[in-house]
Coordinates of C-alpha atoms (C1' of nucleotides) in Angstrom, one line a residue:
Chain A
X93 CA -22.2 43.4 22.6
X94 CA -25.8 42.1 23.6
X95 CA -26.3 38.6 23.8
X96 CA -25.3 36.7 20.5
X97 CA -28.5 34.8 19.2
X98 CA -28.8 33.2 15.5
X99 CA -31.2 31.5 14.0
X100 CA -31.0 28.3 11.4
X101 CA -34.1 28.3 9.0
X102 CA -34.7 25.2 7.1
X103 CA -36.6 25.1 4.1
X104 CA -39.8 23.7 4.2
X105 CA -38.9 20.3 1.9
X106 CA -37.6 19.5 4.4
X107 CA -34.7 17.5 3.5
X108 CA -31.2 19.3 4.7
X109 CA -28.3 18.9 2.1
X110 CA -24.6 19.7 2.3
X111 CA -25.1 23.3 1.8
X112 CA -27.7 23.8 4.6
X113 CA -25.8 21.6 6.8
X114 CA -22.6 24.2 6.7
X115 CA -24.5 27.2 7.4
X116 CA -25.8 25.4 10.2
X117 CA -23.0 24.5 11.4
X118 CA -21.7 27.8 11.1
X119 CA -24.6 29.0 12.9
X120 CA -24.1 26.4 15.6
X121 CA -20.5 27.0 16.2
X122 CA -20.5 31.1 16.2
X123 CA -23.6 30.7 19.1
X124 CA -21.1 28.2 21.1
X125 CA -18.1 30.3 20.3
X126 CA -20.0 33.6 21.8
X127 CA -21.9 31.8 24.5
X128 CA -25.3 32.3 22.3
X129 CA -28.2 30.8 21.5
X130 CA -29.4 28.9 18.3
X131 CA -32.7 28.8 17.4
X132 CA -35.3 27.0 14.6
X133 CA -37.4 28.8 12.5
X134 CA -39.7 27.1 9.5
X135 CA -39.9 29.8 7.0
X136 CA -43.4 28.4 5.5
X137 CA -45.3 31.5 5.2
X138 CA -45.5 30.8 1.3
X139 CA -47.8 28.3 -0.5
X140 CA -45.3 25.7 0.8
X141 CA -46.0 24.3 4.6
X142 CA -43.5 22.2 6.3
X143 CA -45.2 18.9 7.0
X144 CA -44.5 16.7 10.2
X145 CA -42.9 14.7 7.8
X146 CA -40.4 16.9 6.7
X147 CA -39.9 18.3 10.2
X148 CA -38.7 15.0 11.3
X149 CA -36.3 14.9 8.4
X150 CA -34.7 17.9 8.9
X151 CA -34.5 17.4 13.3
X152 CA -32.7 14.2 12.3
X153 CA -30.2 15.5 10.0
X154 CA -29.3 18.4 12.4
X155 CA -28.9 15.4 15.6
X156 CA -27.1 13.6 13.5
X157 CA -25.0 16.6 12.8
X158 CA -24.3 17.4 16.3
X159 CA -26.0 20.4 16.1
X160 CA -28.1 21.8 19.0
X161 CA -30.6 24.5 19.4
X162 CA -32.1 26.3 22.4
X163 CA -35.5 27.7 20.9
X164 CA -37.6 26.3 18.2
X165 CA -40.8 24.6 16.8
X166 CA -41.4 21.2 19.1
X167 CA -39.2 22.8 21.7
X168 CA -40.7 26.1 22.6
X169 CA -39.0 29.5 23.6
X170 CA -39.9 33.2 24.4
X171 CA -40.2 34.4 20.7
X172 CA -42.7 31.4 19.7
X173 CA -44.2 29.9 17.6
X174 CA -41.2 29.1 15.5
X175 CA -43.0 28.4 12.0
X176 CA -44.3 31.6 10.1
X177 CA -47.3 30.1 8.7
X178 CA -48.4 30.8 12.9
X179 CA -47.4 34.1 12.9
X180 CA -50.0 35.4 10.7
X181 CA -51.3 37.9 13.6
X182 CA -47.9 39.0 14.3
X183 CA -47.3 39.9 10.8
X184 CA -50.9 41.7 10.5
X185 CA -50.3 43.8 13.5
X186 CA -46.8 45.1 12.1
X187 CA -48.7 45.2 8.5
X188 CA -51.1 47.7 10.1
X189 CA -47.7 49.7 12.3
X190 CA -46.6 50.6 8.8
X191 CA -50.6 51.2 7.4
X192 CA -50.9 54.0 10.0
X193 CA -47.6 55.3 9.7
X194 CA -48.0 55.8 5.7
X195 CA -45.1 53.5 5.2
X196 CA -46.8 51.4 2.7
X197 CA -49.9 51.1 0.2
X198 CA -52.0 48.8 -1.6
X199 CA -51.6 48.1 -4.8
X200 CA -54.5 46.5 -6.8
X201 CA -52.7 45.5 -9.9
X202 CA -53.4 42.3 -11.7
X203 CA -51.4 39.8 -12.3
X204 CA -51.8 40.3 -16.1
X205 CA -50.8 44.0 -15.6
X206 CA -47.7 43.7 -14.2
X207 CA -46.7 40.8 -16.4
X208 CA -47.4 43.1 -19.1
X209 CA -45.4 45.7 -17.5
X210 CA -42.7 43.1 -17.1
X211 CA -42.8 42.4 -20.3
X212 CA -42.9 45.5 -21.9
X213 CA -39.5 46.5 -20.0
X214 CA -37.5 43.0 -21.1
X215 CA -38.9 44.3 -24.8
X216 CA -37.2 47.6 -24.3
X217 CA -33.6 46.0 -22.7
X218 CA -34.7 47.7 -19.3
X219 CA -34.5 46.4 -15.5
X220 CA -37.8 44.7 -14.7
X221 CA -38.8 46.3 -12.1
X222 CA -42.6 47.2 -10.4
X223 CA -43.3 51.6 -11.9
X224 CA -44.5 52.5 -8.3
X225 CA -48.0 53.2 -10.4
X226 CA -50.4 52.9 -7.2
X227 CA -48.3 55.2 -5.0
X228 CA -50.7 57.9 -5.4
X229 CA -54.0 56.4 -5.9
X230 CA -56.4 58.6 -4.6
X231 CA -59.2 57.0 -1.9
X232 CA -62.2 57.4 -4.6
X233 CA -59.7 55.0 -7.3
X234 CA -59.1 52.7 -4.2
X235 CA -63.1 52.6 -3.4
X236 CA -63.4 52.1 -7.2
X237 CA -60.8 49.3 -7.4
X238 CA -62.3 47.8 -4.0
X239 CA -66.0 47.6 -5.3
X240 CA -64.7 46.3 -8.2
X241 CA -63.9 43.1 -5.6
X242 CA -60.0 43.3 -6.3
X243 CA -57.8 42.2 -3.1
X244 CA -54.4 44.7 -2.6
X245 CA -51.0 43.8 -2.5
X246 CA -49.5 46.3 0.4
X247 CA -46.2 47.6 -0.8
X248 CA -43.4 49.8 1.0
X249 CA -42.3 52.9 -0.2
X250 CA -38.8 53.2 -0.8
X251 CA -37.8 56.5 -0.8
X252 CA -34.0 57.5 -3.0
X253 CA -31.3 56.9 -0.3
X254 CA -27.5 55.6 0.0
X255 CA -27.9 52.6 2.9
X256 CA -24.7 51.4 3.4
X257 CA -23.8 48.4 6.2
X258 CA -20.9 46.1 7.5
X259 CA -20.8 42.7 6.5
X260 CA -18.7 40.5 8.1
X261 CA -17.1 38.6 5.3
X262 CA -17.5 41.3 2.8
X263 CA -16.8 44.6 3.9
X264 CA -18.5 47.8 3.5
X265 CA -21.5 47.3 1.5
X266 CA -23.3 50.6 -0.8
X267 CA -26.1 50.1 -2.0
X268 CA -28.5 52.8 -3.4
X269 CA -32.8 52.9 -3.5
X270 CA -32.6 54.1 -7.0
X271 CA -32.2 50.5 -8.1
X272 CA -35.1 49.5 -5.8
X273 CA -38.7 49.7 -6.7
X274 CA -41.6 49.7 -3.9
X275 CA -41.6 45.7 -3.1
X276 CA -44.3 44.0 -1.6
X277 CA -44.4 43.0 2.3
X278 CA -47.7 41.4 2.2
X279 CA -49.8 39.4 -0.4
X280 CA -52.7 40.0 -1.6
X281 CA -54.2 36.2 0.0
X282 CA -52.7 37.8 3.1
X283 CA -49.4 36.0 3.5
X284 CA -45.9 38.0 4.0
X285 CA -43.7 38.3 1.6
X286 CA -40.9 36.4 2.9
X287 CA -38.8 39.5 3.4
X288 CA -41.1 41.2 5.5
X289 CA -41.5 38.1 7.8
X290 CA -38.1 37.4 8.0
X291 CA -37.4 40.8 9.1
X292 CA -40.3 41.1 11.6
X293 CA -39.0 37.6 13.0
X294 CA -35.5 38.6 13.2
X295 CA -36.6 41.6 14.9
X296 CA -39.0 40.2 17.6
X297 CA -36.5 36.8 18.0
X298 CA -33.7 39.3 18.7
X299 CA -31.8 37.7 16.2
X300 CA -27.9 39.5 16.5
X301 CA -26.3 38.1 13.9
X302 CA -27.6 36.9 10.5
X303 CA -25.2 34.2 8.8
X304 CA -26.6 32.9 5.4
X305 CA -25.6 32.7 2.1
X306 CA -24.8 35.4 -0.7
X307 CA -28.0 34.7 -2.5
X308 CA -29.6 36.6 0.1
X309 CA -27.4 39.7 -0.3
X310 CA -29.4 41.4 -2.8
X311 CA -32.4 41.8 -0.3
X312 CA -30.4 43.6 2.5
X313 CA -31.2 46.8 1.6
X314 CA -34.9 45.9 2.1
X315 CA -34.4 44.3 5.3
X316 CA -32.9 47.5 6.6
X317 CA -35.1 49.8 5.1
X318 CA -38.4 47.6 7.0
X319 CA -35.3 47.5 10.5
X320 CA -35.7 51.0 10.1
X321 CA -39.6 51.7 9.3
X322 CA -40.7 49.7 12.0
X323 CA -38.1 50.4 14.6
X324 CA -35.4 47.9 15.3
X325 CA -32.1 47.4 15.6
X326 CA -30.4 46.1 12.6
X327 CA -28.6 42.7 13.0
X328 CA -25.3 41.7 11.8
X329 CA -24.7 40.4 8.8
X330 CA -22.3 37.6 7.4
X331 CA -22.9 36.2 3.8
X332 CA -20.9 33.2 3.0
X333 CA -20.0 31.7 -0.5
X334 CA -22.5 29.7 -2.5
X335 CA -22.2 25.8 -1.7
X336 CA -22.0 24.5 -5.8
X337 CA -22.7 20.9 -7.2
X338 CA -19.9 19.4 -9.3
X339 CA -22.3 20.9 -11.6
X340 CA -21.0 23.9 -11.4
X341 CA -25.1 24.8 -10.5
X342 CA -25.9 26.4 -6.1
X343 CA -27.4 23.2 -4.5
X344 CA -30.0 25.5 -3.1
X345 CA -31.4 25.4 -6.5
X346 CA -31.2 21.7 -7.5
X347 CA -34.3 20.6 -5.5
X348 CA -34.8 17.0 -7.0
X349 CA -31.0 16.3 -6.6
X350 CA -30.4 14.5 -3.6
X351 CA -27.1 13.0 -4.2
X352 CA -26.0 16.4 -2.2
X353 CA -28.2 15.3 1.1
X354 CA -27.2 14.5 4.3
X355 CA -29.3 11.4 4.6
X356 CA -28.4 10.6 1.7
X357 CA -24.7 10.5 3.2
X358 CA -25.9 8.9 6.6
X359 CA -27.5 6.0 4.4
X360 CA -24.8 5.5 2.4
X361 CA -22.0 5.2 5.6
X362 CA -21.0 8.4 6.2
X363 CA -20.0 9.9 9.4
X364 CA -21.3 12.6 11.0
X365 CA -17.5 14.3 11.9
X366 CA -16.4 13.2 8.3
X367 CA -19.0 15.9 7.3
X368 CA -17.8 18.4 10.1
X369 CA -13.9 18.3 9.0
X370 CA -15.1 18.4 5.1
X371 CA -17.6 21.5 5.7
X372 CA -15.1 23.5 8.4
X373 CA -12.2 22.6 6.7
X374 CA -11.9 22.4 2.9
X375 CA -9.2 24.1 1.3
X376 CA -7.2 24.3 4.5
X377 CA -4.0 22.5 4.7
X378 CA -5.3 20.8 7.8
X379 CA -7.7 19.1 6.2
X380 CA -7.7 15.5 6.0
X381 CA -4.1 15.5 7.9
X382 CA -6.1 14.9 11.6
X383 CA -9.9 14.8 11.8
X384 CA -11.3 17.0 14.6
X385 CA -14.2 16.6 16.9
X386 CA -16.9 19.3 16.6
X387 CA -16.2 21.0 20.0
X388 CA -12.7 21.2 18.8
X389 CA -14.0 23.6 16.2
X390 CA -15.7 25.6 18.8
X391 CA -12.4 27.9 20.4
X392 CA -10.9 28.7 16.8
X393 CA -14.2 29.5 14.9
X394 CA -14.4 33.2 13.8
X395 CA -15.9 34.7 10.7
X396 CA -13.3 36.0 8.6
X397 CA -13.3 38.2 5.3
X398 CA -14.0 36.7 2.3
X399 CA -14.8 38.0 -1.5
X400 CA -15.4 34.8 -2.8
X401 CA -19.0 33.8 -4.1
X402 CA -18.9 30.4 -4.0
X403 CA -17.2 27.1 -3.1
X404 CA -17.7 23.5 -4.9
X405 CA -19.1 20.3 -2.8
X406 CA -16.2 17.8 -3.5
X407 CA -17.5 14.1 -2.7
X408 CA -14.0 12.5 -3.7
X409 CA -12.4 14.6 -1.0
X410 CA -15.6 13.7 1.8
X411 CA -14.9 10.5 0.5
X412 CA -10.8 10.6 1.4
X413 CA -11.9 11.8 5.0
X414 CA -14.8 9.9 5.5
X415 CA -11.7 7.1 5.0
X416 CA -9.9 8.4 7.8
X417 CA -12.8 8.9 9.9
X418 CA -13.5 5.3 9.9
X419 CA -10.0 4.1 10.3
X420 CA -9.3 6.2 13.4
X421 CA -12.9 5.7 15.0
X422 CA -13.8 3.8 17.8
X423 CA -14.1 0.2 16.4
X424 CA -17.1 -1.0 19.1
X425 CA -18.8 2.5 17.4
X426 CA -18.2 1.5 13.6
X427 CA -19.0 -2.2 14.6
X428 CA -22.6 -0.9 15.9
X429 CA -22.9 1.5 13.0
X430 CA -22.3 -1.2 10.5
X431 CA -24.6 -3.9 11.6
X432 CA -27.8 -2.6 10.2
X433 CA -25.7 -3.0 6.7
X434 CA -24.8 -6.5 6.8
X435 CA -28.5 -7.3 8.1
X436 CA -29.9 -5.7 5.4
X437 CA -27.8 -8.0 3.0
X438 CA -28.8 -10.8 4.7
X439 CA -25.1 -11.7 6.0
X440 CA -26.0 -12.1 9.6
X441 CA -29.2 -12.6 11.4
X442 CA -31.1 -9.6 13.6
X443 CA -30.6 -12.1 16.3
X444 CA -26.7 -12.0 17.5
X445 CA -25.2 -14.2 20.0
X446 CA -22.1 -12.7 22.0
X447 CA -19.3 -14.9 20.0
X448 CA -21.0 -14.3 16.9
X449 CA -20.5 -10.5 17.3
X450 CA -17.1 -10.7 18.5
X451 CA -16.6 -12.3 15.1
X452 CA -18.3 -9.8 13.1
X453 CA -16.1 -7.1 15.0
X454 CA -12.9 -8.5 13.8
X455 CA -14.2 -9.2 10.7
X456 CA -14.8 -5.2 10.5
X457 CA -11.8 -4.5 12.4
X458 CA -10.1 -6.3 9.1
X459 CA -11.9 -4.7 6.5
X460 CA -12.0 -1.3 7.1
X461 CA -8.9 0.4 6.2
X462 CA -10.3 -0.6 2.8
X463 CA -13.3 1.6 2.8
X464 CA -14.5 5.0 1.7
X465 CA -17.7 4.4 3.4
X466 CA -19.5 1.9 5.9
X467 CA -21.8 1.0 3.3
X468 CA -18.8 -0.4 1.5
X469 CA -18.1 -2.6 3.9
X470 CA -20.5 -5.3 2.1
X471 CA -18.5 -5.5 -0.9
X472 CA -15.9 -7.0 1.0
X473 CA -18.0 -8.7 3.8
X474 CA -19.2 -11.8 1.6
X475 CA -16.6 -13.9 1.7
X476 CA -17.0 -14.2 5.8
X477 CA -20.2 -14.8 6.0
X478 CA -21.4 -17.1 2.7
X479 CA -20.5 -20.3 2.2
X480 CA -19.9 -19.8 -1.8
X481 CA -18.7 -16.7 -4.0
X482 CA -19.5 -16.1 -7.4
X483 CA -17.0 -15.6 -9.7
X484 CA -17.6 -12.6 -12.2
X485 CA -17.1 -13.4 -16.0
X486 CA -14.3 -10.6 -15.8
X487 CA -12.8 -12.6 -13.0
X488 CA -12.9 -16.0 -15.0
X489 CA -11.5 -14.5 -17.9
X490 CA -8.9 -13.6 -16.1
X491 CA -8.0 -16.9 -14.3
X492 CA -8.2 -18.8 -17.6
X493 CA -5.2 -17.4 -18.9
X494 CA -2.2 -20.0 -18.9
X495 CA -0.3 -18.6 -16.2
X496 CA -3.1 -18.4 -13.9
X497 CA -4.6 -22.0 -15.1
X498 CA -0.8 -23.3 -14.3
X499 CA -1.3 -21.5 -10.4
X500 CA -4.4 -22.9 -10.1
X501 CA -3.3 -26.4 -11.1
X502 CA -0.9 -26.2 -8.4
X503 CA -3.3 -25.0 -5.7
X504 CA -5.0 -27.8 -6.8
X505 CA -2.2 -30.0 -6.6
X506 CA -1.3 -29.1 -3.1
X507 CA -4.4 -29.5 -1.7
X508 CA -4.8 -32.8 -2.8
X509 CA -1.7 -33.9 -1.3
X510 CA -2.8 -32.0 1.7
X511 CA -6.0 -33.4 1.9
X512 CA -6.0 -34.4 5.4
X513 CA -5.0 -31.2 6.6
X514 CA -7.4 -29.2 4.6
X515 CA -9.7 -29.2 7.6
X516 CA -6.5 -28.2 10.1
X517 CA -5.4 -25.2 8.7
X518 CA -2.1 -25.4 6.9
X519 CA -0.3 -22.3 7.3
X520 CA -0.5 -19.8 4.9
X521 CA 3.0 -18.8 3.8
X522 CA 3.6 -22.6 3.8
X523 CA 0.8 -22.9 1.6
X524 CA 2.2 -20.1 -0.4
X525 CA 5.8 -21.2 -0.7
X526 CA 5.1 -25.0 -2.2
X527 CA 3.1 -22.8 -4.8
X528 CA 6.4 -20.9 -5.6
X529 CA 8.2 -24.1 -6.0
X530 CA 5.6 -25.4 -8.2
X531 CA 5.4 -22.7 -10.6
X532 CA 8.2 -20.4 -9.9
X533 CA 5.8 -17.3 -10.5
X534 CA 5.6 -14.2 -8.4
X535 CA 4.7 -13.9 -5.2
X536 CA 1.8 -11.2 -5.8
X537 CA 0.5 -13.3 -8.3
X538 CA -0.4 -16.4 -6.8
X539 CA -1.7 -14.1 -4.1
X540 CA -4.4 -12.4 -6.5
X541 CA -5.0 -15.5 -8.3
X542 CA -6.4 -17.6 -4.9
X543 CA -7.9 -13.9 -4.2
X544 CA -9.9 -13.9 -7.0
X545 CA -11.0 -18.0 -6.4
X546 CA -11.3 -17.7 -3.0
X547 CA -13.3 -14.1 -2.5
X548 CA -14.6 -13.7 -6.0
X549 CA -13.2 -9.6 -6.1
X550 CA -10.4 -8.0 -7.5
X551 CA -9.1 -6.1 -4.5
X552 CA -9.8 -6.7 -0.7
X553 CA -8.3 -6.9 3.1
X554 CA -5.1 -8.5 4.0
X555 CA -5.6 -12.3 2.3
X556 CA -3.8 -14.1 5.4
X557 CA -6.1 -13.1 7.7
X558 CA -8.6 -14.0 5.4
X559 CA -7.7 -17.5 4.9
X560 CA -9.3 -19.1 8.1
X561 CA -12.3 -19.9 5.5
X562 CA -9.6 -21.6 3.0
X563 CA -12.1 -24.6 2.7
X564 CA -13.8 -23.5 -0.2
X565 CA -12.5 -24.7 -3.7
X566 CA -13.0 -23.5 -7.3
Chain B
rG182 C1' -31.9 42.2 -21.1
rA183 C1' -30.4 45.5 -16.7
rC184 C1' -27.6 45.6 -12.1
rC185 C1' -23.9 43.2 -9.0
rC186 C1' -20.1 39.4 -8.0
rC187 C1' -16.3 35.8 -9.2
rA188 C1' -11.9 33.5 -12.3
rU189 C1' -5.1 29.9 -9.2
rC190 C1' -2.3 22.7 -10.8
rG191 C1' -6.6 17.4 -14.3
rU192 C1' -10.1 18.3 -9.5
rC193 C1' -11.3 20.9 -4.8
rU194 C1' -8.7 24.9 -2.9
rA195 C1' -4.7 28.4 0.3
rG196 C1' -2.8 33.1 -0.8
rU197 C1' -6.2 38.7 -3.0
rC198 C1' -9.2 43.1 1.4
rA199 C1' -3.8 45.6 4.2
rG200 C1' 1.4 44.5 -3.3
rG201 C1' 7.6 42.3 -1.6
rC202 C1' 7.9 36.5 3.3
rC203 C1' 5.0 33.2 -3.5
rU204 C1' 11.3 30.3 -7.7
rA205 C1' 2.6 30.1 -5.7
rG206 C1' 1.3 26.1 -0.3
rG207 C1' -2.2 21.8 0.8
rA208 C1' -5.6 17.7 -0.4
rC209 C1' -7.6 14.4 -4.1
rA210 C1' -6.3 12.2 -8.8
rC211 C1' -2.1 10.4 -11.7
rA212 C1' 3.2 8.5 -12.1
rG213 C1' 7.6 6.4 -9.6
rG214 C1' 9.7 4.2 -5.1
rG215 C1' 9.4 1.9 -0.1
rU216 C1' 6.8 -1.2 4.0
rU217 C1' 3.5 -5.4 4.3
rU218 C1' 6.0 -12.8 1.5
rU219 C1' -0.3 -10.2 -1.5
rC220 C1' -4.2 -6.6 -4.9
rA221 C1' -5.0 -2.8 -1.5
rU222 C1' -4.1 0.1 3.0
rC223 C1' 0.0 3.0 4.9
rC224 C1' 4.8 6.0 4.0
rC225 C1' 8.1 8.9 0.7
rU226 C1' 9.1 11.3 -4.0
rG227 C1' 7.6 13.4 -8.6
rC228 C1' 4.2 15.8 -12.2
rA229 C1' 1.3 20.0 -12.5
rA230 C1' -1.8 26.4 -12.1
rC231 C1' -2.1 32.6 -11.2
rA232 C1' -8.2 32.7 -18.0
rG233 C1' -6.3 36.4 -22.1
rG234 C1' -4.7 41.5 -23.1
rG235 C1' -3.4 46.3 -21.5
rG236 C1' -2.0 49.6 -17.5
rU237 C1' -0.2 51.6 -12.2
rU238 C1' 4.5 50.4 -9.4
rC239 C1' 11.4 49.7 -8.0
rG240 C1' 8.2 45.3 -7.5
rA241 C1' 1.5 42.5 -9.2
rA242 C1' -1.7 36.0 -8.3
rU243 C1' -2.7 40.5 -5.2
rC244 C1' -4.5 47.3 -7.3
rC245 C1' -7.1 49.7 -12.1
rC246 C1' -9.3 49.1 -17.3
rC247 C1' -10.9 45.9 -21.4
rU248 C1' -12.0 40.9 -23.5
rU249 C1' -13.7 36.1 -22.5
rG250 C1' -16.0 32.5 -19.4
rG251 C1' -19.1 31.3 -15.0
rG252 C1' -22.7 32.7 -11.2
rG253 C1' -26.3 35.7 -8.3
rU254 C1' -30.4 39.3 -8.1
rC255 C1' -34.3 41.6 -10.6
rG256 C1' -42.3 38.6 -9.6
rC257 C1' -48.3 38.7 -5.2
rC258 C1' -41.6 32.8 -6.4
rA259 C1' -39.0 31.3 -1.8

RNA sequence: GACCCCAUCGUCUAGUCAGGCCUAGGACACAGGGUUUUCAUCCCUGCAACAGGGGUUCGAAUCCCCUUGGGGUCGCCA
């Protein structure tokens, strides 16, 4: 087998969501698997350009991913430049290959034509589909059409053919030209349609294996018929399932949705191998039982057969692992990770002396086997770094029930007779038990009840180790 | 509309290509129990599905047909 490159081409919004993110990964792990190469390619050659902007987005999401590539835009490589809006000579001199071989012809149909073509068929229950009408145009009808100042379309002629190819999750595929009509590989403002430049990039990037998604499948045969036309060998092909929103709607369609983003998912506390074990793993019984580094995923990856056409982004279950993630993490690393949160909320200064972060690490150390997320970490945070909680109405309703009010009364009672030693600490349990006596109520329920006063939540880490900051009253 | 694809617990899915190892496995959610003098975390147990209808076969979640439901593709879009 030559050597195994792939490619990874963003869109260019720019912003990389959950979907993208697997078949980058995928990408990224069959290159490391096969001793390969990765590389970047902006696919821009439409009306859309990727700004710097955007760029920056989507190098961050991939380094925060793990994800590494040998040749791309910003990095260089043989195959360069790595964006198709700066290939247009390349395209224009395989545009030309095809001219002189009689592979393709312009086409000066308006837009209004063809829409009434279009619309004609949909009238009559047909396929839309393009009638081939300027395939024979004679060179006096093109002069006509050219003095008339029209600009052509160049489209390939697909002649009636079976083409039939191996793809790696789905089989033998069969497709026949009859269904195809003559489609267009270069605008009339002189732009390639994105078929034809994916296909000429593929080919001069020596791209081996193409892994993308099914929506893509459809367009095959008009990759190989252009492999063929102009020369090339005819990469690999592996279509993976659809990524779906809970929506039941392909996130590559829901643009505006960004709920479904990775920096979304960084912002929000998220860990980079909590996506890995989510993306490489769902469905598998593994999953969520041990989380796995992403070189572990490197040995076992392989492609396997697969009819399905889609598979549903699950946050509850990114959630669960993103749980385990943080719990088995390196606590110095989810320390460090969480600090930008609790400055944001004002809970400790940008300035940090040593003792005050060896405080904020057990704080953290405490609170998070109660969290899906870092970001979550705040909820519970509060009470160890303000001086006063507010108590929530539900919260208050709550504590003003007569149970409650006769705990409370005997908090209150027991810290006035311990007055003295408020400031010592008196130990918890003790604390606890001369409540039991007092009221002869369960256990769990004095517990919530000085939760609620003392933390102002409902839920939240273990209360004893919470209690250093016992000072504060109702 | 035409062409193609898909359909499993409440949810996400494994199993389908190569029919028997499936009285259908896992995870989340839910319910019960246990640990922690606590809500929670954590551990254990339970609940719960092959969309419907026909075939083929000794045997079907698995192969074939129909119905229903969902999706993809069909532009000088990307």
């Amino acid at each position: 087998m030559s050597k195994v490159r792939v490619r990874f081409t963003p869109s260019p919004v720019g912003y990389l969501h959950v979907s993208n993110a697997r078949i980058a990964l995928i990408n990224y792990l069959f290159a490391r698997k096969h001793k390969g190469e990765l590389l970047l390619r902006i696919e821009d050659c439409g009306k859309d350009r990727m700004t710097d902007e955007a760029f920056e987005q989507v190098t961050k999401d991939l380094r925060w991913l793990k994800i590494e590539w040998e040749e791309g835009p910003n990095k260089g490589g043989p195959y360069g430049p790595y964006r198709q809006s700066l290939r247009g000579k390349i395209y224009t001199e395989r545009l030309n290959y095809l001219i002189e071989k009689k592979l393709v012809y312009p086409c000066y149909a308006t837009q209004k034509e063809l829409e009434q073509l279009y619309a004609d068929q949909r009238q009559r229950g047909e396929k839309v589909h393009y009638d081939n009408r300027a395939r024979n145009l004679s060179e006096a009808e093109k002069l006509e059409y050219e003095n008339q100042g029209r600009k052509p379309v160049w489209r390939f002629k697909v002649e009636p053919q079976k083409i039939v190819f191996h793809d790696m999750l789905l089989g033998m595929m069969t497709f026949d030209t009859f269904e195809m009509n003559d489609f267009v590989v270069m605008n009339a403002d002189h732009t390639p349609s994105p078929i034809f430049a994916i296909t000429v990039d593929d080919a001069q990037m020596k791209i081996s294996h193409v892994l993308w998604e099914q929506n893509h499948l459809q367009h095959i045969p008009a990759h190989i018929l252009l492999f063929n036309a102009l020369g090339y060998h005819i990469p690999q092909y592996g279509h993976f399932e659809m990524m779906y929103g809970v929506d039941s709607q392909p996130l590559y369609k829901q643009d505006l949705c960004d709920i479904y983003s990775c920096s979304h998912l960084r912002r929000n506390g998220f860990l980079p191998e909590s996506i890995h074990n989510y993306l490489l793993l769902f469905g598998k019984d593994t999953l969520s039982s041990t989380t796995h580094k992403l070189d572990d995923f490197i040995e076992g990856f392989t492609v396997s057969p697969s009819t399905k056409t889609y598979v549903t982004f699950d946050p509850e279950a990114l959630k669960k692992i993103n749980r385990c993630c943080i719990q088995s993490a390196d606590l110095i690393r989810i320390a460090d990770l969480t600090l930008p949160y609790l400055k944001e909320n004002k809970m400790i200064s940008s300035n940090l002396a040593q003792g005050d972060y060896e405080y904020i690490i057990k704080v953290i150390d405490l609170i998070r086997n109660q969290v899906d997320s870092l970001a979550e970490i705040n909820d519970y945070a509060g009470i160890f770094f303000f001086d006063y909680v507010a108590l929530p109405n539900a919260l208050t309703q709550k504590l003003s029930e007569s149970l409650n009010q006769n705990i409370l009364r005997a908090i209150d009672k027991v810290l006035d007779e311990e007055k003295d030693l408020v400031e010592v600490n008196v130990p918890f349990d003790e604390f606890c038990s001369r409540i039991v006596e007092l009221t002869q109520a369960d256990q769990g329920m004095i517990q919530s009840v000085l939760r609620w006063v003392l933390t102002g939540l409902e839920h939240g880490p273990e209360l004893q180790n919470s209690t250093n900051y016992c000072q504060k009253k109702k």
